[in-house]
Amino acid sequence: MNRDLASHLRSGTQQSHTLSENTAYMKCFLKGCLQKEIFSELLGNLYFVYSTLETELLRHKNHPIVSLVNFSQLNRTAHIKEDLAFYYGENWREKIALSEAGENYVTRIQEVSKTEPALLVAHSYVRYLGDLSGGQALKNIVRSALELPPELGTRFYEFDAFPSTGEIRQFKARYRDALNSLPVDEELTQKIVAEANLVFRLNCDLLHFLEPKVKDAIGEKQFAEIIGEEKPGSTENTVELGVIR
């Protein structure tokens, strides 16, 4: 059995992580170039991603591997619903749509749930450990850029079970310990790492879908200036939407 899955995931996805950080969408996001319509469209796609992931994790709540990293306090769907109600109104379900990139993402989650549920570990790792790591920084960027009213529009980034930075840090350590406790052999470890790299790519595809809209919103000149700045990348202190460690 492999007792160091967390380290394998971290080192094995470093390149994918850096590529994700350097998407044009994320570069603009970190510069505060946010537009309410585009951000809410991303949240709409993430609603489908998280609701699918959390449905499949629950489906396998008794799985010998998946169950060990299924922490209900990480669930994002309910919080995303609150944000969508804020941005679109109470009839938000009628106004959101799943993009082609989002559909590919959702389909992949459903596929692995049916064929090899243990690979859901990779989806959980990329999404939730990312959300825990960069949520507060991203929340502050969104609140400032969109000039949001207090306590509205950024529930996606908030974890009610972990209200402080210290509690988040403690839970991240607990999550990594859970990863390292999984009964996985070397072959399955490599499959999980490969799936995590695919999750990064699926997330990048979702961000790429939004980039032309960002370009139109801020203008070609500013867009070109921002995307020309290369980030070196980090596996520990990086801020990226939904994919942060």
PDB file of C-alpha atoms in Angstrom:
ATOM      1  CA  MET A   1       0.000   0.000   0.000  1.00  0.00           C
ATOM      2  CA  ASN A   2       1.084   3.544  -0.752  1.00  0.00           C
ATOM      3  CA  ARG A   3       1.061   5.714   2.358  1.00  0.00           C
ATOM      4  CA  ASP A   4       2.160   8.952   0.707  1.00  0.00           C
ATOM      5  CA  LEU A   5      -0.607   9.696  -1.789  1.00  0.00           C
ATOM      6  CA  ALA A   6      -0.751  13.372  -0.797  1.00  0.00           C
ATOM      7  CA  SER A   7       2.878  13.936  -1.801  1.00  0.00           C
ATOM      8  CA  HIS A   8       2.413  11.996  -5.038  1.00  0.00           C
ATOM      9  CA  LEU A   9      -0.554  14.180  -5.907  1.00  0.00           C
ATOM     10  CA  ARG A  10       1.277  17.363  -5.092  1.00  0.00           C
ATOM     11  CA  SER A  11       4.418  16.567  -7.080  1.00  0.00           C
ATOM     12  CA  GLY A  12       2.586  14.746  -9.853  1.00  0.00           C
ATOM     13  CA  THR A  13       0.286  17.680 -10.625  1.00  0.00           C
ATOM     14  CA  GLN A  14       2.758  20.530 -10.242  1.00  0.00           C
ATOM     15  CA  GLN A  15       2.998  21.256 -13.961  1.00  0.00           C
ATOM     16  CA  SER A  16      -0.770  21.122 -14.434  1.00  0.00           C
ATOM     17  CA  HIS A  17      -1.192  23.408 -11.460  1.00  0.00           C
ATOM     18  CA  THR A  18       1.183  26.000 -12.902  1.00  0.00           C
ATOM     19  CA  LEU A  19      -0.561  25.873 -16.276  1.00  0.00           C
ATOM     20  CA  SER A  20      -3.869  26.454 -14.528  1.00  0.00           C
ATOM     21  CA  GLU A  21      -2.492  29.480 -12.723  1.00  0.00           C
ATOM     22  CA  ASN A  22      -1.452  30.992 -16.029  1.00  0.00           C
ATOM     23  CA  THR A  23      -4.778  30.829 -17.813  1.00  0.00           C
ATOM     24  CA  ALA A  24      -5.819  34.213 -19.130  1.00  0.00           C
ATOM     25  CA  TYR A  25      -8.973  34.107 -17.036  1.00  0.00           C
ATOM     26  CA  MET A  26      -7.068  33.628 -13.792  1.00  0.00           C
ATOM     27  CA  LYS A  27      -4.532  36.308 -14.614  1.00  0.00           C
ATOM     28  CA  CYS A  28      -7.351  38.768 -15.175  1.00  0.00           C
ATOM     29  CA  PHE A  29      -9.152  37.550 -12.059  1.00  0.00           C
ATOM     30  CA  LEU A  30      -6.129  38.127  -9.853  1.00  0.00           C
ATOM     31  CA  LYS A  31      -5.764  41.630 -11.276  1.00  0.00           C
ATOM     32  CA  GLY A  32      -9.302  42.367 -10.191  1.00  0.00           C
ATOM     33  CA  CYS A  33     -10.621  42.448 -13.757  1.00  0.00           C
ATOM     34  CA  LEU A  34     -13.930  40.822 -12.887  1.00  0.00           C
ATOM     35  CA  GLN A  35     -17.345  41.262 -14.416  1.00  0.00           C
ATOM     36  CA  LYS A  36     -20.466  40.234 -12.536  1.00  0.00           C
ATOM     37  CA  GLU A  37     -22.063  38.597 -15.581  1.00  0.00           C
ATOM     38  CA  ILE A  38     -19.007  36.477 -16.387  1.00  0.00           C
ATOM     39  CA  PHE A  39     -18.298  35.542 -12.781  1.00  0.00           C
ATOM     40  CA  SER A  40     -21.899  34.461 -12.260  1.00  0.00           C
ATOM     41  CA  GLU A  41     -21.702  32.399 -15.455  1.00  0.00           C
ATOM     42  CA  LEU A  42     -18.694  30.588 -14.011  1.00  0.00           C
ATOM     43  CA  LEU A  43     -20.599  29.975 -10.786  1.00  0.00           C
ATOM     44  CA  GLY A  44     -23.449  28.540 -12.828  1.00  0.00           C
ATOM     45  CA  ASN A  45     -21.106  26.013 -14.403  1.00  0.00           C
ATOM     46  CA  LEU A  46     -19.530  25.216 -11.044  1.00  0.00           C
ATOM     47  CA  TYR A  47     -22.986  24.537  -9.651  1.00  0.00           C
ATOM     48  CA  PHE A  48     -23.332  21.636 -12.079  1.00  0.00           C
ATOM     49  CA  VAL A  49     -19.783  20.437 -11.368  1.00  0.00           C
ATOM     50  CA  TYR A  50     -20.131  20.450  -7.583  1.00  0.00           C
ATOM     51  CA  SER A  51     -23.677  19.127  -7.466  1.00  0.00           C
ATOM     52  CA  THR A  52     -22.597  16.217  -9.662  1.00  0.00           C
ATOM     53  CA  LEU A  53     -19.438  15.562  -7.656  1.00  0.00           C
ATOM     54  CA  GLU A  54     -21.250  15.683  -4.333  1.00  0.00           C
ATOM     55  CA  THR A  55     -24.021  13.425  -5.613  1.00  0.00           C
ATOM     56  CA  GLU A  56     -21.479  10.836  -6.735  1.00  0.00           C
ATOM     57  CA  LEU A  57     -19.444  11.076  -3.531  1.00  0.00           C
ATOM     58  CA  LEU A  58     -22.617  10.442  -1.561  1.00  0.00           C
ATOM     59  CA  ARG A  59     -23.500   7.542  -3.844  1.00  0.00           C
ATOM     60  CA  HIS A  60     -20.229   5.906  -2.816  1.00  0.00           C
ATOM     61  CA  LYS A  61     -20.422   6.795   0.878  1.00  0.00           C
ATOM     62  CA  ASN A  62     -19.659   3.173   1.792  1.00  0.00           C
ATOM     63  CA  HIS A  63     -16.857   2.701  -0.716  1.00  0.00           C
ATOM     64  CA  PRO A  64     -13.652   1.545   1.056  1.00  0.00           C
ATOM     65  CA  ILE A  65     -11.613   4.354  -0.535  1.00  0.00           C
ATOM     66  CA  VAL A  66     -14.009   7.155  -1.471  1.00  0.00           C
ATOM     67  CA  SER A  67     -15.699   7.177   1.932  1.00  0.00           C
ATOM     68  CA  LEU A  68     -12.438   8.122   3.643  1.00  0.00           C
ATOM     69  CA  VAL A  69     -12.218  11.492   1.857  1.00  0.00           C
ATOM     70  CA  ASN A  70     -15.924  12.275   1.759  1.00  0.00           C
ATOM     71  CA  PHE A  71     -16.309  15.155   4.209  1.00  0.00           C
ATOM     72  CA  SER A  72     -19.766  16.707   4.038  1.00  0.00           C
ATOM     73  CA  GLN A  73     -18.501  19.928   5.609  1.00  0.00           C
ATOM     74  CA  LEU A  74     -16.640  20.617   2.356  1.00  0.00           C
ATOM     75  CA  ASN A  75     -19.775  20.566   0.201  1.00  0.00           C
ATOM     76  CA  ARG A  76     -20.179  23.643  -1.956  1.00  0.00           C
ATOM     77  CA  THR A  77     -23.507  23.133  -3.711  1.00  0.00           C
ATOM     78  CA  ALA A  78     -25.717  24.827  -1.121  1.00  0.00           C
ATOM     79  CA  HIS A  79     -23.429  27.842  -0.947  1.00  0.00           C
ATOM     80  CA  ILE A  80     -23.270  28.179  -4.719  1.00  0.00           C
ATOM     81  CA  LYS A  81     -27.077  28.164  -4.771  1.00  0.00           C
ATOM     82  CA  GLU A  82     -27.064  31.142  -2.413  1.00  0.00           C
ATOM     83  CA  ASP A  83     -24.684  33.019  -4.691  1.00  0.00           C
ATOM     84  CA  LEU A  84     -26.711  32.211  -7.799  1.00  0.00           C
ATOM     85  CA  ALA A  85     -29.858  33.495  -6.093  1.00  0.00           C
ATOM     86  CA  PHE A  86     -28.005  36.726  -5.355  1.00  0.00           C
ATOM     87  CA  TYR A  87     -26.711  37.222  -8.905  1.00  0.00           C
ATOM     88  CA  TYR A  88     -29.696  35.937 -10.887  1.00  0.00           C
ATOM     89  CA  GLY A  89     -32.643  36.109  -8.513  1.00  0.00           C
ATOM     90  CA  GLU A  90     -34.759  33.339  -7.052  1.00  0.00           C
ATOM     91  CA  ASN A  91     -35.460  31.931 -10.519  1.00  0.00           C
ATOM     92  CA  TRP A  92     -31.748  31.374 -11.113  1.00  0.00           C
ATOM     93  CA  ARG A  93     -32.279  27.798 -12.279  1.00  0.00           C
ATOM     94  CA  GLU A  94     -34.004  29.126 -15.380  1.00  0.00           C
ATOM     95  CA  LYS A  95     -31.121  31.457 -16.175  1.00  0.00           C
ATOM     96  CA  ILE A  96     -28.009  29.301 -15.879  1.00  0.00           C
ATOM     97  CA  ALA A  97     -26.730  26.980 -18.576  1.00  0.00           C
ATOM     98  CA  LEU A  98     -23.998  24.370 -18.727  1.00  0.00           C
ATOM     99  CA  SER A  99     -21.279  25.187 -21.250  1.00  0.00           C
ATOM    100  CA  GLU A 100     -19.721  22.538 -23.466  1.00  0.00           C
ATOM    101  CA  ALA A 101     -16.602  22.609 -21.278  1.00  0.00           C
ATOM    102  CA  GLY A 102     -18.747  22.265 -18.184  1.00  0.00           C
ATOM    103  CA  GLU A 103     -20.648  19.384 -19.717  1.00  0.00           C
ATOM    104  CA  ASN A 104     -17.386  17.558 -20.454  1.00  0.00           C
ATOM    105  CA  TYR A 105     -16.353  18.072 -16.830  1.00  0.00           C
ATOM    106  CA  VAL A 106     -19.646  16.763 -15.448  1.00  0.00           C
ATOM    107  CA  THR A 107     -19.605  13.805 -17.823  1.00  0.00           C
ATOM    108  CA  ARG A 108     -16.143  12.800 -16.657  1.00  0.00           C
ATOM    109  CA  ILE A 109     -17.221  12.811 -13.010  1.00  0.00           C
ATOM    110  CA  GLN A 110     -20.163  10.584 -13.864  1.00  0.00           C
ATOM    111  CA  GLU A 111     -17.975   8.246 -15.912  1.00  0.00           C
ATOM    112  CA  VAL A 112     -15.437   7.590 -13.175  1.00  0.00           C
ATOM    113  CA  SER A 113     -18.219   7.171 -10.637  1.00  0.00           C
ATOM    114  CA  LYS A 114     -19.612   4.336 -12.749  1.00  0.00           C
ATOM    115  CA  THR A 115     -16.380   2.693 -13.884  1.00  0.00           C
ATOM    116  CA  GLU A 116     -13.750   3.338 -11.195  1.00  0.00           C
ATOM    117  CA  PRO A 117     -15.139   5.236  -8.190  1.00  0.00           C
ATOM    118  CA  ALA A 118     -11.739   5.467  -6.474  1.00  0.00           C
ATOM    119  CA  LEU A 119     -10.794   8.117  -9.038  1.00  0.00           C
ATOM    120  CA  LEU A 120     -13.316  10.445  -7.434  1.00  0.00           C
ATOM    121  CA  VAL A 121     -10.536  11.006  -4.899  1.00  0.00           C
ATOM    122  CA  ALA A 122      -8.698  13.022  -7.553  1.00  0.00           C
ATOM    123  CA  HIS A 123     -11.739  15.202  -8.194  1.00  0.00           C
ATOM    124  CA  SER A 124     -12.224  15.795  -4.485  1.00  0.00           C
ATOM    125  CA  TYR A 125      -8.545  16.623  -4.006  1.00  0.00           C
ATOM    126  CA  VAL A 126      -8.270  19.200  -6.782  1.00  0.00           C
ATOM    127  CA  ARG A 127     -11.505  20.976  -6.013  1.00  0.00           C
ATOM    128  CA  TYR A 128     -11.767  20.968  -2.230  1.00  0.00           C
ATOM    129  CA  LEU A 129      -8.153  21.314  -1.213  1.00  0.00           C
ATOM    130  CA  GLY A 130      -8.004  24.166  -3.692  1.00  0.00           C
ATOM    131  CA  ASP A 131     -11.094  25.809  -2.254  1.00  0.00           C
ATOM    132  CA  LEU A 132      -9.704  25.554   1.257  1.00  0.00           C
ATOM    133  CA  SER A 133      -6.362  27.048   0.316  1.00  0.00           C
ATOM    134  CA  GLY A 134      -7.320  30.146  -1.619  1.00  0.00           C
ATOM    135  CA  GLY A 135     -10.900  30.871  -0.759  1.00  0.00           C
ATOM    136  CA  GLN A 136     -10.371  33.897   1.454  1.00  0.00           C
ATOM    137  CA  ALA A 137      -7.964  35.615  -0.938  1.00  0.00           C
ATOM    138  CA  LEU A 138     -10.292  35.066  -3.882  1.00  0.00           C
ATOM    139  CA  LYS A 139     -13.275  36.139  -1.841  1.00  0.00           C
ATOM    140  CA  ASN A 140     -11.598  39.452  -1.093  1.00  0.00           C
ATOM    141  CA  ILE A 141     -10.775  40.015  -4.772  1.00  0.00           C
ATOM    142  CA  VAL A 142     -14.374  39.344  -5.790  1.00  0.00           C
ATOM    143  CA  ARG A 143     -15.824  41.553  -3.081  1.00  0.00           C
ATOM    144  CA  SER A 144     -13.556  44.449  -3.977  1.00  0.00           C
ATOM    145  CA  ALA A 145     -13.864  44.157  -7.757  1.00  0.00           C
ATOM    146  CA  LEU A 146     -17.640  43.764  -7.813  1.00  0.00           C
ATOM    147  CA  GLU A 147     -18.293  46.105  -4.863  1.00  0.00           C
ATOM    148  CA  LEU A 148     -20.632  43.611  -3.263  1.00  0.00           C
ATOM    149  CA  PRO A 149     -22.911  44.309  -0.301  1.00  0.00           C
ATOM    150  CA  PRO A 150     -21.845  42.725   3.000  1.00  0.00           C
ATOM    151  CA  GLU A 151     -22.085  38.925   3.223  1.00  0.00           C
ATOM    152  CA  LEU A 152     -23.597  38.482  -0.244  1.00  0.00           C
ATOM    153  CA  GLY A 153     -22.230  37.004  -3.455  1.00  0.00           C
ATOM    154  CA  THR A 154     -19.217  35.088  -2.122  1.00  0.00           C
ATOM    155  CA  ARG A 155     -20.677  32.166  -0.206  1.00  0.00           C
ATOM    156  CA  PHE A 156     -18.863  29.790  -2.542  1.00  0.00           C
ATOM    157  CA  TYR A 157     -15.609  30.683  -0.790  1.00  0.00           C
ATOM    158  CA  GLU A 158     -16.898  30.315   2.763  1.00  0.00           C
ATOM    159  CA  PHE A 159     -16.704  27.186   4.917  1.00  0.00           C
ATOM    160  CA  ASP A 160     -19.054  27.415   7.864  1.00  0.00           C
ATOM    161  CA  ALA A 161     -17.280  24.540   9.616  1.00  0.00           C
ATOM    162  CA  PHE A 162     -13.910  26.308   9.396  1.00  0.00           C
ATOM    163  CA  PRO A 163     -14.429  30.012  10.126  1.00  0.00           C
ATOM    164  CA  SER A 164     -10.783  30.790  10.878  1.00  0.00           C
ATOM    165  CA  THR A 165      -7.514  30.399   9.018  1.00  0.00           C
ATOM    166  CA  GLY A 166      -6.197  28.160  11.773  1.00  0.00           C
ATOM    167  CA  GLU A 167      -9.167  25.812  11.518  1.00  0.00           C
ATOM    168  CA  ILE A 168      -8.767  25.619   7.752  1.00  0.00           C
ATOM    169  CA  ARG A 169      -5.083  24.791   8.159  1.00  0.00           C
ATOM    170  CA  GLN A 170      -5.886  22.040  10.656  1.00  0.00           C
ATOM    171  CA  PHE A 171      -8.485  20.507   8.390  1.00  0.00           C
ATOM    172  CA  LYS A 172      -6.148  20.567   5.387  1.00  0.00           C
ATOM    173  CA  ALA A 173      -3.681  18.542   7.442  1.00  0.00           C
ATOM    174  CA  ARG A 174      -6.486  16.150   8.366  1.00  0.00           C
ATOM    175  CA  TYR A 175      -7.453  15.845   4.696  1.00  0.00           C
ATOM    176  CA  ARG A 176      -3.881  15.029   3.680  1.00  0.00           C
ATOM    177  CA  ASP A 177      -3.711  12.439   6.464  1.00  0.00           C
ATOM    178  CA  ALA A 178      -6.900  10.909   5.069  1.00  0.00           C
ATOM    179  CA  LEU A 179      -5.327  10.740   1.611  1.00  0.00           C
ATOM    180  CA  ASN A 180      -2.302   8.973   3.042  1.00  0.00           C
ATOM    181  CA  SER A 181      -4.508   6.462   4.850  1.00  0.00           C
ATOM    182  CA  LEU A 182      -6.234   5.278   1.676  1.00  0.00           C
ATOM    183  CA  PRO A 183      -5.713   1.586   0.841  1.00  0.00           C
ATOM    184  CA  VAL A 184      -4.237   2.218  -2.613  1.00  0.00           C
ATOM    185  CA  ASP A 185      -1.381   0.410  -4.324  1.00  0.00           C
ATOM    186  CA  GLU A 186       1.159   1.951  -6.696  1.00  0.00           C
ATOM    187  CA  GLU A 187      -0.959   1.328  -9.786  1.00  0.00           C
ATOM    188  CA  LEU A 188      -4.026   3.015  -8.326  1.00  0.00           C
ATOM    189  CA  THR A 189      -1.891   5.860  -7.001  1.00  0.00           C
ATOM    190  CA  GLN A 190      -0.694   6.595 -10.529  1.00  0.00           C
ATOM    191  CA  LYS A 191      -4.257   6.438 -11.838  1.00  0.00           C
ATOM    192  CA  ILE A 192      -5.407   8.933  -9.211  1.00  0.00           C
ATOM    193  CA  VAL A 193      -2.548  11.301 -10.060  1.00  0.00           C
ATOM    194  CA  ALA A 194      -3.363  11.010 -13.772  1.00  0.00           C
ATOM    195  CA  GLU A 195      -7.008  11.742 -13.048  1.00  0.00           C
ATOM    196  CA  ALA A 196      -6.037  14.781 -10.977  1.00  0.00           C
ATOM    197  CA  ASN A 197      -4.087  16.116 -13.952  1.00  0.00           C
ATOM    198  CA  LEU A 198      -7.175  15.591 -16.090  1.00  0.00           C
ATOM    199  CA  VAL A 199      -9.264  17.505 -13.542  1.00  0.00           C
ATOM    200  CA  PHE A 200      -6.894  20.454 -13.850  1.00  0.00           C
ATOM    201  CA  ARG A 201      -7.299  20.330 -17.630  1.00  0.00           C
ATOM    202  CA  LEU A 202     -11.082  20.165 -17.396  1.00  0.00           C
ATOM    203  CA  ASN A 203     -11.045  23.177 -15.108  1.00  0.00           C
ATOM    204  CA  CYS A 204      -8.744  25.032 -17.509  1.00  0.00           C
ATOM    205  CA  ASP A 205     -11.130  24.280 -20.360  1.00  0.00           C
ATOM    206  CA  LEU A 206     -13.936  25.809 -18.332  1.00  0.00           C
ATOM    207  CA  LEU A 207     -11.892  28.967 -17.772  1.00  0.00           C
ATOM    208  CA  HIS A 208     -10.803  29.119 -21.422  1.00  0.00           C
ATOM    209  CA  PHE A 209     -14.465  29.134 -22.407  1.00  0.00           C
ATOM    210  CA  LEU A 210     -14.915  32.417 -20.528  1.00  0.00           C
ATOM    211  CA  GLU A 211     -11.772  34.166 -21.767  1.00  0.00           C
ATOM    212  CA  PRO A 212     -13.197  35.676 -24.985  1.00  0.00           C
ATOM    213  CA  LYS A 213     -15.933  37.263 -22.882  1.00  0.00           C
ATOM    214  CA  VAL A 214     -13.356  38.738 -20.512  1.00  0.00           C
ATOM    215  CA  LYS A 215     -11.383  40.068 -23.486  1.00  0.00           C
ATOM    216  CA  ASP A 216     -14.474  41.778 -24.881  1.00  0.00           C
ATOM    217  CA  ALA A 217     -15.278  43.262 -21.476  1.00  0.00           C
ATOM    218  CA  ILE A 218     -11.884  44.802 -20.666  1.00  0.00           C
ATOM    219  CA  GLY A 219     -10.603  45.477 -24.170  1.00  0.00           C
ATOM    220  CA  GLU A 220      -7.980  43.783 -26.288  1.00  0.00           C
ATOM    221  CA  LYS A 221      -5.105  46.022 -25.153  1.00  0.00           C
ATOM    222  CA  GLN A 222      -5.550  45.483 -21.409  1.00  0.00           C
ATOM    223  CA  PHE A 223      -6.244  41.798 -21.954  1.00  0.00           C
ATOM    224  CA  ALA A 224      -2.986  41.377 -23.895  1.00  0.00           C
ATOM    225  CA  GLU A 225      -0.994  43.236 -21.235  1.00  0.00           C
ATOM    226  CA  ILE A 226      -2.347  41.065 -18.435  1.00  0.00           C
ATOM    227  CA  ILE A 227      -1.922  37.701 -20.121  1.00  0.00           C
ATOM    228  CA  GLY A 228       1.655  38.562 -21.061  1.00  0.00           C
ATOM    229  CA  GLU A 229       2.676  38.351 -17.402  1.00  0.00           C
ATOM    230  CA  GLU A 230       3.943  34.842 -16.681  1.00  0.00           C
ATOM    231  CA  LYS A 231       3.503  33.483 -13.159  1.00  0.00           C
ATOM    232  CA  PRO A 232       6.230  31.103 -11.932  1.00  0.00           C
ATOM    233  CA  GLY A 233       3.729  28.836 -10.220  1.00  0.00           C
ATOM    234  CA  SER A 234       3.663  27.266  -6.792  1.00  0.00           C
ATOM    235  CA  THR A 235       2.299  24.105  -5.281  1.00  0.00           C
ATOM    236  CA  GLU A 236       1.669  25.625  -1.912  1.00  0.00           C
ATOM    237  CA  ASN A 237       0.856  29.348  -1.923  1.00  0.00           C
ATOM    238  CA  THR A 238      -1.058  29.823  -5.134  1.00  0.00           C
ATOM    239  CA  VAL A 239      -4.330  31.593  -5.623  1.00  0.00           C
ATOM    240  CA  GLU A 240      -6.551  30.183  -8.327  1.00  0.00           C
ATOM    241  CA  LEU A 241     -10.278  29.887  -8.692  1.00  0.00           C
ATOM    242  CA  GLY A 242     -11.371  26.551  -7.362  1.00  0.00           C
ATOM    243  CA  VAL A 243      -7.971  24.970  -7.910  1.00  0.00           C
ATOM    244  CA  ILE A 244      -5.808  26.183  -5.083  1.00  0.00           C
ATOM    245  CA  ARG A 245      -3.578  24.292  -2.730  1.00  0.00           C
TER     246      ARG A 245
END
